[in-house]
JSON list of C-alpha atoms in Angstrom, two decimals:
[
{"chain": "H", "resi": 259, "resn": "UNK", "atom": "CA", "xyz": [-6.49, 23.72, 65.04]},
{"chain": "H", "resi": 260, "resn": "UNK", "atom": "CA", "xyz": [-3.37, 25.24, 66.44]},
{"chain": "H", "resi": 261, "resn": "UNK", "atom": "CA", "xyz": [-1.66, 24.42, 63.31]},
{"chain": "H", "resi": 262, "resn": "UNK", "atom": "CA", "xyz": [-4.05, 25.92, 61.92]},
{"chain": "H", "resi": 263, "resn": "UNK", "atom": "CA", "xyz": [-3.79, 29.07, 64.55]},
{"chain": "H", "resi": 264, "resn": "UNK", "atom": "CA", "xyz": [-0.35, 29.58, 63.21]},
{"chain": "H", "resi": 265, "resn": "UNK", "atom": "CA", "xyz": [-1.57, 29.38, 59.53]},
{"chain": "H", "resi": 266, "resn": "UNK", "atom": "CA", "xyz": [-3.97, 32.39, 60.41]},
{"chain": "H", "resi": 267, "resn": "UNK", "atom": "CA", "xyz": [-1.72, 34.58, 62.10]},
{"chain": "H", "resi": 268, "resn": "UNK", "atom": "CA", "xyz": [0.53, 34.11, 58.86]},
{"chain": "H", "resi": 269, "resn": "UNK", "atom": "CA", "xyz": [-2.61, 35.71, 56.91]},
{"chain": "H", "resi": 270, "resn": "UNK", "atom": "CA", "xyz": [-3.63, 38.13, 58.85]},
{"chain": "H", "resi": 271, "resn": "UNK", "atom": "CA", "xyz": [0.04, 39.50, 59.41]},
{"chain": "H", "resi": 272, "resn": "UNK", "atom": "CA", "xyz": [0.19, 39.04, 55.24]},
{"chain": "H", "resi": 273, "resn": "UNK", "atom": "CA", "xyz": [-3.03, 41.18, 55.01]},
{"chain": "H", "resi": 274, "resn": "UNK", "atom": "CA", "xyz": [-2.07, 43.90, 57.06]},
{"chain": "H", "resi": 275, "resn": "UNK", "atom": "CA", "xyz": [1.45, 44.37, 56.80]},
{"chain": "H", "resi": 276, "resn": "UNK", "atom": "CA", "xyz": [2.67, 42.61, 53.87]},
{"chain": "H", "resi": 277, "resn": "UNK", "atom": "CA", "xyz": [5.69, 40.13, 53.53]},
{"chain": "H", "resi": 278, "resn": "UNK", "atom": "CA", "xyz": [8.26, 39.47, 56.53]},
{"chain": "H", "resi": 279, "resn": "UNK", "atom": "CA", "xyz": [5.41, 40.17, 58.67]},
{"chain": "H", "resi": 280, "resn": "UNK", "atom": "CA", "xyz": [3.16, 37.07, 58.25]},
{"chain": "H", "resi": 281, "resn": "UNK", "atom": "CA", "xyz": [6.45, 35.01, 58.94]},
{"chain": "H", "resi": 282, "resn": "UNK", "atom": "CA", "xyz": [6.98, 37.29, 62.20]},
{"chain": "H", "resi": 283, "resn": "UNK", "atom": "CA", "xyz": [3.76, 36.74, 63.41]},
{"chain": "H", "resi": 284, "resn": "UNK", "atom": "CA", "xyz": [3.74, 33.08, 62.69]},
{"chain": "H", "resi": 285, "resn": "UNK", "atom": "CA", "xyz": [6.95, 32.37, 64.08]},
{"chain": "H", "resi": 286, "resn": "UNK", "atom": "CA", "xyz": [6.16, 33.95, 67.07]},
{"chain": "H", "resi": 287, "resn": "UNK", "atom": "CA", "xyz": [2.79, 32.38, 68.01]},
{"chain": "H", "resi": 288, "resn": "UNK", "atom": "CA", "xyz": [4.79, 29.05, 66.83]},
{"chain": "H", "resi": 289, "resn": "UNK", "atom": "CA", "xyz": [7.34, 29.45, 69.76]},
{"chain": "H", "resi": 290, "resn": "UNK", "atom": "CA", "xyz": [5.03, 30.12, 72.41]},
{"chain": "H", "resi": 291, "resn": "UNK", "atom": "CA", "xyz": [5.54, 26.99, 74.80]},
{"chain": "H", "resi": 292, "resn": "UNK", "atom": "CA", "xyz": [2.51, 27.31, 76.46]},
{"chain": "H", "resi": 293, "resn": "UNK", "atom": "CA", "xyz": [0.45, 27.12, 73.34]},
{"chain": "H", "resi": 294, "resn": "UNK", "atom": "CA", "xyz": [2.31, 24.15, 72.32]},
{"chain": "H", "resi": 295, "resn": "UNK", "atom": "CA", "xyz": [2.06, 23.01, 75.68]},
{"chain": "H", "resi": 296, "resn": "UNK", "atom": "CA", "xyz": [-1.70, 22.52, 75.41]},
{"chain": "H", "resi": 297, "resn": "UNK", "atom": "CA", "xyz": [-2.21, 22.39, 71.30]},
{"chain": "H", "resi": 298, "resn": "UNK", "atom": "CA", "xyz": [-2.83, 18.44, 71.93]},
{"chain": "H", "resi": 299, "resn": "UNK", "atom": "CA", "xyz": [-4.75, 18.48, 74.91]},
{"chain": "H", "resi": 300, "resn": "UNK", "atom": "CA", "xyz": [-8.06, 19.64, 73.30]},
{"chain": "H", "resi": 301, "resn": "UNK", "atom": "CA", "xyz": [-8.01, 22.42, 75.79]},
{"chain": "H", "resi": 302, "resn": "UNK", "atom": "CA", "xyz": [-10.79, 25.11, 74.57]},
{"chain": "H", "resi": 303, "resn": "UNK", "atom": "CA", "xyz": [-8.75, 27.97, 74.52]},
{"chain": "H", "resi": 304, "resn": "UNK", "atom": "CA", "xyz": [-6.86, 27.02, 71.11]},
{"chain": "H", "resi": 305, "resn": "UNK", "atom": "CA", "xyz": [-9.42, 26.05, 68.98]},
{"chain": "H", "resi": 306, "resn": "UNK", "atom": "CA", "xyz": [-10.99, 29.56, 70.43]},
{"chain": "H", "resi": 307, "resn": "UNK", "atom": "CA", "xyz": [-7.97, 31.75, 69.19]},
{"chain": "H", "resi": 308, "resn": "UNK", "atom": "CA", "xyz": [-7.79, 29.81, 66.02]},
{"chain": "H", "resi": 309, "resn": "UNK", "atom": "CA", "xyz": [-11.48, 31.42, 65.36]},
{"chain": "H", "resi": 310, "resn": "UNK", "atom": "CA", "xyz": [-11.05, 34.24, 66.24]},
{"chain": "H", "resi": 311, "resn": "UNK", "atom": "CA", "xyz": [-7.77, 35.14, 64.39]},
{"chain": "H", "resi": 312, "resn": "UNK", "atom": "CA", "xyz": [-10.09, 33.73, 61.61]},
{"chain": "H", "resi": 313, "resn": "UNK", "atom": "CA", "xyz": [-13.20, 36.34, 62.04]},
{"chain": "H", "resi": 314, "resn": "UNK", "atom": "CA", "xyz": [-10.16, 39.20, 62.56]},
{"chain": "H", "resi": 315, "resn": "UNK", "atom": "CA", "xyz": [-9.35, 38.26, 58.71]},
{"chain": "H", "resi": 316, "resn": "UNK", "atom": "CA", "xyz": [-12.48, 38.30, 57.82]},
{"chain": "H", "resi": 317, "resn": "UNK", "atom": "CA", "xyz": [-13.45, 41.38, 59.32]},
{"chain": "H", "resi": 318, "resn": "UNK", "atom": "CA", "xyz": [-10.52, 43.11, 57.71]},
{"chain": "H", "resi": 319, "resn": "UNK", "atom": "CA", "xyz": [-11.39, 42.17, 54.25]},
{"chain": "H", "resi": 320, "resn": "UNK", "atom": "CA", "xyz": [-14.95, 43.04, 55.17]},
{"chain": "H", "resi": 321, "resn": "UNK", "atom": "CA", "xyz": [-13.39, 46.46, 55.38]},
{"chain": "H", "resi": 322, "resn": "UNK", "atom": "CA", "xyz": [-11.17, 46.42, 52.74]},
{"chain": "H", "resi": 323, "resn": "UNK", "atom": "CA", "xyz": [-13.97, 44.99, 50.24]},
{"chain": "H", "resi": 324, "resn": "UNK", "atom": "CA", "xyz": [-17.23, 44.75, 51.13]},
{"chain": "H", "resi": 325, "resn": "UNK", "atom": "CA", "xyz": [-18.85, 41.75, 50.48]},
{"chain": "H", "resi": 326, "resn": "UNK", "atom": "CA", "xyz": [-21.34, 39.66, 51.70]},
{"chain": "H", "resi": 327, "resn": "UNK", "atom": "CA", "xyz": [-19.48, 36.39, 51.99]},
{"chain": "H", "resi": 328, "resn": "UNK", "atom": "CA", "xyz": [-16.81, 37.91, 54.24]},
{"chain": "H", "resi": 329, "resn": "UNK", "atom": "CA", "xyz": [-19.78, 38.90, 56.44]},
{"chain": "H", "resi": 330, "resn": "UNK", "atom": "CA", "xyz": [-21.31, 35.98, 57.08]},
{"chain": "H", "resi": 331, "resn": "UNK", "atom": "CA", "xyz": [-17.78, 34.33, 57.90]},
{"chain": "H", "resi": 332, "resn": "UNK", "atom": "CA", "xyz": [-17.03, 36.73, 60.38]},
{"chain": "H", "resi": 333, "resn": "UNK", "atom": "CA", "xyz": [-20.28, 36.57, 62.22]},
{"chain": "H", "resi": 334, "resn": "UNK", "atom": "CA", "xyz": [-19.75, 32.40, 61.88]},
{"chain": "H", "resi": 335, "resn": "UNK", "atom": "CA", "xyz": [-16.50, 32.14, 62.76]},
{"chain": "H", "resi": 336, "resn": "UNK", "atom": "CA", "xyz": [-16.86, 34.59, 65.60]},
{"chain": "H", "resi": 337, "resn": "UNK", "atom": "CA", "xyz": [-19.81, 32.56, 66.70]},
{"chain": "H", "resi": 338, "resn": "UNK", "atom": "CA", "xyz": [-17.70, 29.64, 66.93]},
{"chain": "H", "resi": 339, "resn": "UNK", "atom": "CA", "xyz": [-15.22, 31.10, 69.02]},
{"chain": "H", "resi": 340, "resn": "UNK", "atom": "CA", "xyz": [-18.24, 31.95, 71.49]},
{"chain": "H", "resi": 341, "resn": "UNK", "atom": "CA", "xyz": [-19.45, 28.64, 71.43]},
{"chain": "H", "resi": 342, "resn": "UNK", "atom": "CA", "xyz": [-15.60, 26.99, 72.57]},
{"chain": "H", "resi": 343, "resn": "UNK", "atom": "CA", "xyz": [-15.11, 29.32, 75.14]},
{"chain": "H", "resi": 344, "resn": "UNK", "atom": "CA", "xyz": [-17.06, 31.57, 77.00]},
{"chain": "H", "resi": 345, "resn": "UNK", "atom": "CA", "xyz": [-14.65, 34.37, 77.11]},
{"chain": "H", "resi": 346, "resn": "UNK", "atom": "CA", "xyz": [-15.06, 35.04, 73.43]},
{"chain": "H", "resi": 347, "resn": "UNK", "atom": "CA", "xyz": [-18.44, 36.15, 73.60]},
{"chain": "H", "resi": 348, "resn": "UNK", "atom": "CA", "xyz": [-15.74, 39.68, 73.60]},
{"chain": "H", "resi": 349, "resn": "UNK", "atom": "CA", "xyz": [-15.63, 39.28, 70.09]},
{"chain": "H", "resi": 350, "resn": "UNK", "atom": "CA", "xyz": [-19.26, 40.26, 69.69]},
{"chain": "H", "resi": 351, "resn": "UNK", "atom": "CA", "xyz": [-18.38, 43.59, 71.18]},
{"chain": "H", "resi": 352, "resn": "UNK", "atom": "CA", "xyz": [-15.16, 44.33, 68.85]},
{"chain": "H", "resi": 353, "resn": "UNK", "atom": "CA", "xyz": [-16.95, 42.87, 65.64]},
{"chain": "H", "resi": 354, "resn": "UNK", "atom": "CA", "xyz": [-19.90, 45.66, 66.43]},
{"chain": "H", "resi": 355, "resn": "UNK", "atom": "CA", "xyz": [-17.00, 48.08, 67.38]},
{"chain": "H", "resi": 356, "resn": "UNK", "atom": "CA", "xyz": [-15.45, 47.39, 64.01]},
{"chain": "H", "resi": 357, "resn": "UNK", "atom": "CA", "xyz": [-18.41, 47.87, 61.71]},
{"chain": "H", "resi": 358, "resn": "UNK", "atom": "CA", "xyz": [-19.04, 51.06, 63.32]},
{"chain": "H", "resi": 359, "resn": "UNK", "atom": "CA", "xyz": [-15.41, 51.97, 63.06]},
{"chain": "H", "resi": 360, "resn": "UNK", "atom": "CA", "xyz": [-15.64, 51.40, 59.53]},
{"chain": "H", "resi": 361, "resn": "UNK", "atom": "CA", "xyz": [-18.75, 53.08, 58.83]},
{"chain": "H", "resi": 362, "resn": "UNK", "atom": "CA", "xyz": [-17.29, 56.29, 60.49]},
{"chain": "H", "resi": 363, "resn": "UNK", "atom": "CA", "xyz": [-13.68, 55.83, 58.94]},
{"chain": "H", "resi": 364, "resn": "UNK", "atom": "CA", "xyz": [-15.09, 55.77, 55.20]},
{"chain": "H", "resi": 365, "resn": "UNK", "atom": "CA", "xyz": [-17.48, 58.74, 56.20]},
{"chain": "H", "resi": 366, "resn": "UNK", "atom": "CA", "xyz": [-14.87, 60.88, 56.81]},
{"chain": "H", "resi": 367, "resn": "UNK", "atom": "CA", "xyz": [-12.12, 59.86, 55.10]},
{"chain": "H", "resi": 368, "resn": "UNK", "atom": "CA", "xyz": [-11.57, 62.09, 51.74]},
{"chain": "H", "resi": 369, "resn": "UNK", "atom": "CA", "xyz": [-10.20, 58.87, 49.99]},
{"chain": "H", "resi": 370, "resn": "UNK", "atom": "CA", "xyz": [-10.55, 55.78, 52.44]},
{"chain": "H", "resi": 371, "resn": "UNK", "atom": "CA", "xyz": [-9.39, 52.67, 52.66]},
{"chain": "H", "resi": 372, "resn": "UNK", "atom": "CA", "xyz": [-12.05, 50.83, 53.40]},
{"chain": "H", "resi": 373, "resn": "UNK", "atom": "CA", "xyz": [-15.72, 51.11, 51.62]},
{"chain": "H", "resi": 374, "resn": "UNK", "atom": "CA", "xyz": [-18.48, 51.77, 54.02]},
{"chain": "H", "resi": 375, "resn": "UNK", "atom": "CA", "xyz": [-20.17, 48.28, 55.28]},
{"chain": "H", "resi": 376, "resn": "UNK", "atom": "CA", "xyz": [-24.04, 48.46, 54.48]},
{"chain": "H", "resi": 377, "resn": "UNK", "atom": "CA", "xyz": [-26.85, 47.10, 57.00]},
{"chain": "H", "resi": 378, "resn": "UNK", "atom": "CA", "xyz": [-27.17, 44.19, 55.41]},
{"chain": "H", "resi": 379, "resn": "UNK", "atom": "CA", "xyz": [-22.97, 43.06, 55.68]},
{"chain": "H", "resi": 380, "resn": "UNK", "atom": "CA", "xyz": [-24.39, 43.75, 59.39]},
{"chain": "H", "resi": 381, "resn": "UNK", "atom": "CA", "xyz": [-27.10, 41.36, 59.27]},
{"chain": "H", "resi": 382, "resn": "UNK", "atom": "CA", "xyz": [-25.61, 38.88, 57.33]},
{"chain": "H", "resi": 383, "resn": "UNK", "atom": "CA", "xyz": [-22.75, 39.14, 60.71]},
{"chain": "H", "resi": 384, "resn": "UNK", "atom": "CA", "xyz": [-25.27, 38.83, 63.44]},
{"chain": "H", "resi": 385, "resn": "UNK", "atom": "CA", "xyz": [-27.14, 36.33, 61.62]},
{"chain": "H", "resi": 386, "resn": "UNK", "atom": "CA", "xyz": [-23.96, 34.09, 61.03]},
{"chain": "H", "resi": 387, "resn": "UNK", "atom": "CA", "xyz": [-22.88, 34.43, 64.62]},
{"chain": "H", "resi": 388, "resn": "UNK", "atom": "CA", "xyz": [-26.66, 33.56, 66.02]},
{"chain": "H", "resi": 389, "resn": "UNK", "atom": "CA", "xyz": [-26.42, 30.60, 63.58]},
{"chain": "H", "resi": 390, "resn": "UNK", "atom": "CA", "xyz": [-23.50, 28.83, 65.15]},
{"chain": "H", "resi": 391, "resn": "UNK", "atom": "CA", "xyz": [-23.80, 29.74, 69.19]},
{"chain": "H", "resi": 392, "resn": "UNK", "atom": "CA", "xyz": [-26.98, 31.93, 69.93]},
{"chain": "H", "resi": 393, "resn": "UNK", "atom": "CA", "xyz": [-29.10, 28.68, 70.67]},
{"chain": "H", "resi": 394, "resn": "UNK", "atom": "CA", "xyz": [-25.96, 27.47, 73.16]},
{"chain": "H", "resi": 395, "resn": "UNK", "atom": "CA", "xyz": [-26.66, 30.96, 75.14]},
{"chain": "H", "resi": 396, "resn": "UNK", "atom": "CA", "xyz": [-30.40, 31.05, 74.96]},
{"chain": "H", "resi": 397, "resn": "UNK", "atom": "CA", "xyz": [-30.57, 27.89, 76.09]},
{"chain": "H", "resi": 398, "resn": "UNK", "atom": "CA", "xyz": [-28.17, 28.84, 79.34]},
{"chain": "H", "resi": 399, "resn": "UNK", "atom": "CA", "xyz": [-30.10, 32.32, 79.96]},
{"chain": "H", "resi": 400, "resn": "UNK", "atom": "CA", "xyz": [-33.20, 30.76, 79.91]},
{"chain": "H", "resi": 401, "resn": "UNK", "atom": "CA", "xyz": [-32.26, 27.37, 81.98]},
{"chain": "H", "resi": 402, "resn": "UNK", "atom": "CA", "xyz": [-29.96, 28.74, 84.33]},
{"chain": "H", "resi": 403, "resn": "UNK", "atom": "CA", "xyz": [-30.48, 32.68, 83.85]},
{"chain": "H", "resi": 404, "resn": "UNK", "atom": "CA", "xyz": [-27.40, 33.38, 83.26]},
{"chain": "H", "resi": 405, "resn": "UNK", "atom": "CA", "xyz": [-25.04, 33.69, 79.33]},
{"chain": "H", "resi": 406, "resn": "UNK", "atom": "CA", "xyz": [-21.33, 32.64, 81.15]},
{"chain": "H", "resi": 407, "resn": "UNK", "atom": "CA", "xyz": [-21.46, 30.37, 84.11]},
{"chain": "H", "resi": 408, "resn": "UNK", "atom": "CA", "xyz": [-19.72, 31.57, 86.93]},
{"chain": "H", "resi": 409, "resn": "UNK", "atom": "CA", "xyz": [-17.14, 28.93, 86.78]},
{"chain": "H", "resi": 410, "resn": "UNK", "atom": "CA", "xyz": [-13.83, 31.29, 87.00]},
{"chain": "H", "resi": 411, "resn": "UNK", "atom": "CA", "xyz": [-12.01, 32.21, 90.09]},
{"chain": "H", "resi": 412, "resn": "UNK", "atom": "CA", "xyz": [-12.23, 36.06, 89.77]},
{"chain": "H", "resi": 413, "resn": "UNK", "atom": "CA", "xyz": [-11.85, 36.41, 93.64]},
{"chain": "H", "resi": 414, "resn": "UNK", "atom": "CA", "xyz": [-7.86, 35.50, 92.94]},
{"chain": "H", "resi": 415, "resn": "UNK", "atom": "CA", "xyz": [-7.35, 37.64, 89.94]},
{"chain": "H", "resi": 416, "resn": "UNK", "atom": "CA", "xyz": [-3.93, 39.27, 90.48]},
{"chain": "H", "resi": 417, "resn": "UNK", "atom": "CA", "xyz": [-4.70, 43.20, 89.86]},
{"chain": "H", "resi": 418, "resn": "UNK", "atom": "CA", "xyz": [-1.21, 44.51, 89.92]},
{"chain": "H", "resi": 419, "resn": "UNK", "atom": "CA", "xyz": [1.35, 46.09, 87.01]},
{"chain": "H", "resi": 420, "resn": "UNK", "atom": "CA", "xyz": [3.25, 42.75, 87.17]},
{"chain": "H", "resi": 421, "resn": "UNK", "atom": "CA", "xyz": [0.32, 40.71, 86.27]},
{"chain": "H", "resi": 422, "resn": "UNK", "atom": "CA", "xyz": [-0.85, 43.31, 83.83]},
{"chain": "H", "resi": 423, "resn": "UNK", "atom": "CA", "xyz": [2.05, 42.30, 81.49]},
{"chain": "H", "resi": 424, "resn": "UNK", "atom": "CA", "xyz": [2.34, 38.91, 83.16]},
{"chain": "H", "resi": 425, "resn": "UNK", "atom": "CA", "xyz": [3.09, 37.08, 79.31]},
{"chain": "H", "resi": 426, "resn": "UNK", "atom": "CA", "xyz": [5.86, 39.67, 78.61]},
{"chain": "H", "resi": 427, "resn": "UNK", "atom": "CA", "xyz": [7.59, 39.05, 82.10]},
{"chain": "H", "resi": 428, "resn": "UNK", "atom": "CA", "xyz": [7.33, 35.53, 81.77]},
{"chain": "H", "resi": 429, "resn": "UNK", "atom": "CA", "xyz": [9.58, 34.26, 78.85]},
{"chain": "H", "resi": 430, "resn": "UNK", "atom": "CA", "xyz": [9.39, 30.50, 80.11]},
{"chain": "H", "resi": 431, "resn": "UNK", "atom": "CA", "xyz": [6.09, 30.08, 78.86]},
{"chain": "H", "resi": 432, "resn": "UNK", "atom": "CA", "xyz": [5.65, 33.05, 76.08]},
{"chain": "H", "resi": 433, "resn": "UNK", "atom": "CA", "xyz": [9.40, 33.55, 74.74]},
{"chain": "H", "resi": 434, "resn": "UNK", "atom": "CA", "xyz": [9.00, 36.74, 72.22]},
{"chain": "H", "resi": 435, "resn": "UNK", "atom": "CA", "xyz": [5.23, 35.87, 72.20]},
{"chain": "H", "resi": 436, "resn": "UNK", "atom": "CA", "xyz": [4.92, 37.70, 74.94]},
{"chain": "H", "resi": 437, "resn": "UNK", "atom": "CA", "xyz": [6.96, 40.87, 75.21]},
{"chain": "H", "resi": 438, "resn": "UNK", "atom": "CA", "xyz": [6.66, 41.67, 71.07]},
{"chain": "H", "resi": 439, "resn": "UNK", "atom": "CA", "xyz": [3.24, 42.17, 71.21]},
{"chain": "H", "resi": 440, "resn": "UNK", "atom": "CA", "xyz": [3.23, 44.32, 74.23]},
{"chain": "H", "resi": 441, "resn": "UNK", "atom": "CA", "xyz": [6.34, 46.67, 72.66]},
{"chain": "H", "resi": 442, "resn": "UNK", "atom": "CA", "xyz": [3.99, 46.27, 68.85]},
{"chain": "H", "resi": 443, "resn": "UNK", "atom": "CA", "xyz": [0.91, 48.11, 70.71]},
{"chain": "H", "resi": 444, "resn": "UNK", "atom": "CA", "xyz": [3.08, 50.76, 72.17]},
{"chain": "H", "resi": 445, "resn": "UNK", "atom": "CA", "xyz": [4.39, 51.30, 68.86]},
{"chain": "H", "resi": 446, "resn": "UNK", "atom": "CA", "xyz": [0.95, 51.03, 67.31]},
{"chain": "H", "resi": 447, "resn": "UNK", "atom": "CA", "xyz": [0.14, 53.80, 69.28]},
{"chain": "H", "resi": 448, "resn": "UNK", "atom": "CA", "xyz": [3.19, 55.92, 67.97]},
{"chain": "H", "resi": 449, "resn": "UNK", "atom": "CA", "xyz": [2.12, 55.53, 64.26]},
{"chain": "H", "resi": 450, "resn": "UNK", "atom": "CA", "xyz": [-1.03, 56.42, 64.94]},
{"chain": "H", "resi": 451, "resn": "UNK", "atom": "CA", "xyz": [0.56, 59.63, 65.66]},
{"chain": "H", "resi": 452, "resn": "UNK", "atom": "CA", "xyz": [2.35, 59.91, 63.33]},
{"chain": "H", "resi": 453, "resn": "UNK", "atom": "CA", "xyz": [0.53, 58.30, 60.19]},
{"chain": "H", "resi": 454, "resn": "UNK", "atom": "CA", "xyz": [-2.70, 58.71, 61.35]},
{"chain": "H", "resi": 455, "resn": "UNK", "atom": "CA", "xyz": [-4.50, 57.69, 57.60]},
{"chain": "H", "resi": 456, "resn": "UNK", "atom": "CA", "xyz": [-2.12, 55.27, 56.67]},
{"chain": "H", "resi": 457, "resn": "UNK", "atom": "CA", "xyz": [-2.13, 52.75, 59.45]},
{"chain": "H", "resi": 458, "resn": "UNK", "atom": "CA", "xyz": [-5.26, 53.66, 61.46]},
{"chain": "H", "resi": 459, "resn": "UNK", "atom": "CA", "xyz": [-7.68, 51.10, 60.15]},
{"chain": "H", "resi": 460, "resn": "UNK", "atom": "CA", "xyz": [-4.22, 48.34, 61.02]},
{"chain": "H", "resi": 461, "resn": "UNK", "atom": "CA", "xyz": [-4.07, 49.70, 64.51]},
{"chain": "H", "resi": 462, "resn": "UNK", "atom": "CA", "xyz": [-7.32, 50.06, 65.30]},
{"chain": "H", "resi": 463, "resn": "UNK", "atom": "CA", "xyz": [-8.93, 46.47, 64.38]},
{"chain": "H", "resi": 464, "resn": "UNK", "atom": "CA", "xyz": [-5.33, 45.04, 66.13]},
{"chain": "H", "resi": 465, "resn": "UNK", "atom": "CA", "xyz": [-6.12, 46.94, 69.49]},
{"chain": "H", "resi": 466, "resn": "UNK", "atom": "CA", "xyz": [-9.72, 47.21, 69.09]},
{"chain": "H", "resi": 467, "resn": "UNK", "atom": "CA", "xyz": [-9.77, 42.91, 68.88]},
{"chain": "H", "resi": 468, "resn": "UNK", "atom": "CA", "xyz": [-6.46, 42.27, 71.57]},
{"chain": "H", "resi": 469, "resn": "UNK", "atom": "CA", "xyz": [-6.88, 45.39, 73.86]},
{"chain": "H", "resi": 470, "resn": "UNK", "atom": "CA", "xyz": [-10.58, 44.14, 75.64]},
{"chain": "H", "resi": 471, "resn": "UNK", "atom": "CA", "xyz": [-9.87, 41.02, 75.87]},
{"chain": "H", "resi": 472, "resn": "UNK", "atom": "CA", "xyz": [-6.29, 41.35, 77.18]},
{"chain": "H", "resi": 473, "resn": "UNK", "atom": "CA", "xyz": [-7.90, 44.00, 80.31]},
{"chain": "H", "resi": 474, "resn": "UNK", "atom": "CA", "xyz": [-10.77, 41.44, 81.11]},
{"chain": "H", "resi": 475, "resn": "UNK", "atom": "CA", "xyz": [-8.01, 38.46, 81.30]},
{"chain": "H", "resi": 476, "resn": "UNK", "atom": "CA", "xyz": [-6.58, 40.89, 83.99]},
{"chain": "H", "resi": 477, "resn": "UNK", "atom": "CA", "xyz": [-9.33, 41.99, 85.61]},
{"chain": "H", "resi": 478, "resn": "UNK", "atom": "CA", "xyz": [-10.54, 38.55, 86.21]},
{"chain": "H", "resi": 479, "resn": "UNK", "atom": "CA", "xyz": [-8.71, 35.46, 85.29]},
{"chain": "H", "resi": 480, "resn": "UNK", "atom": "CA", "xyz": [-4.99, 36.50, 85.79]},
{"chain": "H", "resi": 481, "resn": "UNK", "atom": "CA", "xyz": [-4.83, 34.17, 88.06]},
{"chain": "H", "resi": 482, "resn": "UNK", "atom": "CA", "xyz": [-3.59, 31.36, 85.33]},
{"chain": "H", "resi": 483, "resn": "UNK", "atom": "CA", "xyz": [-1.66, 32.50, 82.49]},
{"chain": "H", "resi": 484, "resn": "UNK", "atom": "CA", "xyz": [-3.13, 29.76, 79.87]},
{"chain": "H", "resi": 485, "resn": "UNK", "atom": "CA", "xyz": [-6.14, 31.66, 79.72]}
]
């Protein structure tokens, strides 16, 4: 699976950017040491990003070309990130974000990118995710009344700058993988600017997927920098 990780990254940087950048953006989540520090430990965190780089390619060509089989594999593979780690139940929240993104983008767009994503591309979604992991969840809220146990230790979540960009300041265990990224939103947000049409849709499903779930890593687990 993190062989596999790397194989998706390739994709989705093919899909949205073309050649040179799928080898970038394999190449860099290749020489991150502490991903292949814990790629053959079984540790639930890889198999986790491996899904949900997945559902991100799916959900892209969801927008690109609507169609009912890239629906249903982003609401499964989605759901299958939820059900390896708790701390993807996020996607949920950016898949939803993302179909209503769309919706809006090809209402207003004079000539858009992306075809509008009927209600039943949504259902197909919700139904692929409940499939997979909404049994795992009902079965905790019910039991135990609660969806994520309460098994982190928020109390020592570091909220400071320095922690904030903790992977680019720490080059022993992200190399480029760390500090690219972080200088790639930044510029994100300068094409937006400047390009609005022509690279919206790229920017927003990049920082609409990383953005939450890098702020609720800080808020409460940045305390470990595996997670």
């Amino acid at each position: 699976l993190a062989l596999a990780q790397i194989g998706a990254a390739y994709v989705l940087g093919r899909d949205l950017f073309g050649r040179r950048a799928d080898l970038a953006a394999a190449y860099l989540l290749a020489t991150i040491p502490v991903l292949l520090h814990w790629a053959s430990t079984g540790y639930t965190d890889v198999p986790a990003g491996t899904y949900s780089l997945l559902a991100m390619i799916m959900a892209w060509r969801l927008f690109r070309t609507p169609h009912p089989v890239y629906a249903l594999l982003a609401g499964v593979l989605g759901g299958l990130a939820a059900f390896t780690k708790n701390g993807a139940l996020l996607m949920a929240g950016s898949l939803a974000g993302w179909v209503i993104y769309a919706w809006w983008y090809a209402r207003r767009a004079d000539d858009p990118d992306g075809q509008a994503i009927r209600w039943r591309h949504s259902a197909l979604m919700v139904g692929g995710w409940l499939a997979v992991s909404g049994i795992w969840y009902a079965h905790a809220l019910l039991q135990f009344g609660y969806l994520i146990p309460p098994t982190g230790w928020t109390d020592q979540a570091q909220h400071t700058i320095a922690a904030l960009f903790g992977p680019a300041l720490t080059p022993n265990q992200f190399m480029l993988g760390g500090a690219i990224p972080l200088l790639g939103m930044a510029g994100m947000l300068v094409l937006l600017w400047r390009a609005r049409w022509a690279f919206e849709p790229r920017a927003a499903l990049l920082l609409g997927f990383g953005v939450p779930f890098w702020l609720v890593w800080w808020a409460l687990f940045s305390y470990d920098m595996r997670f």
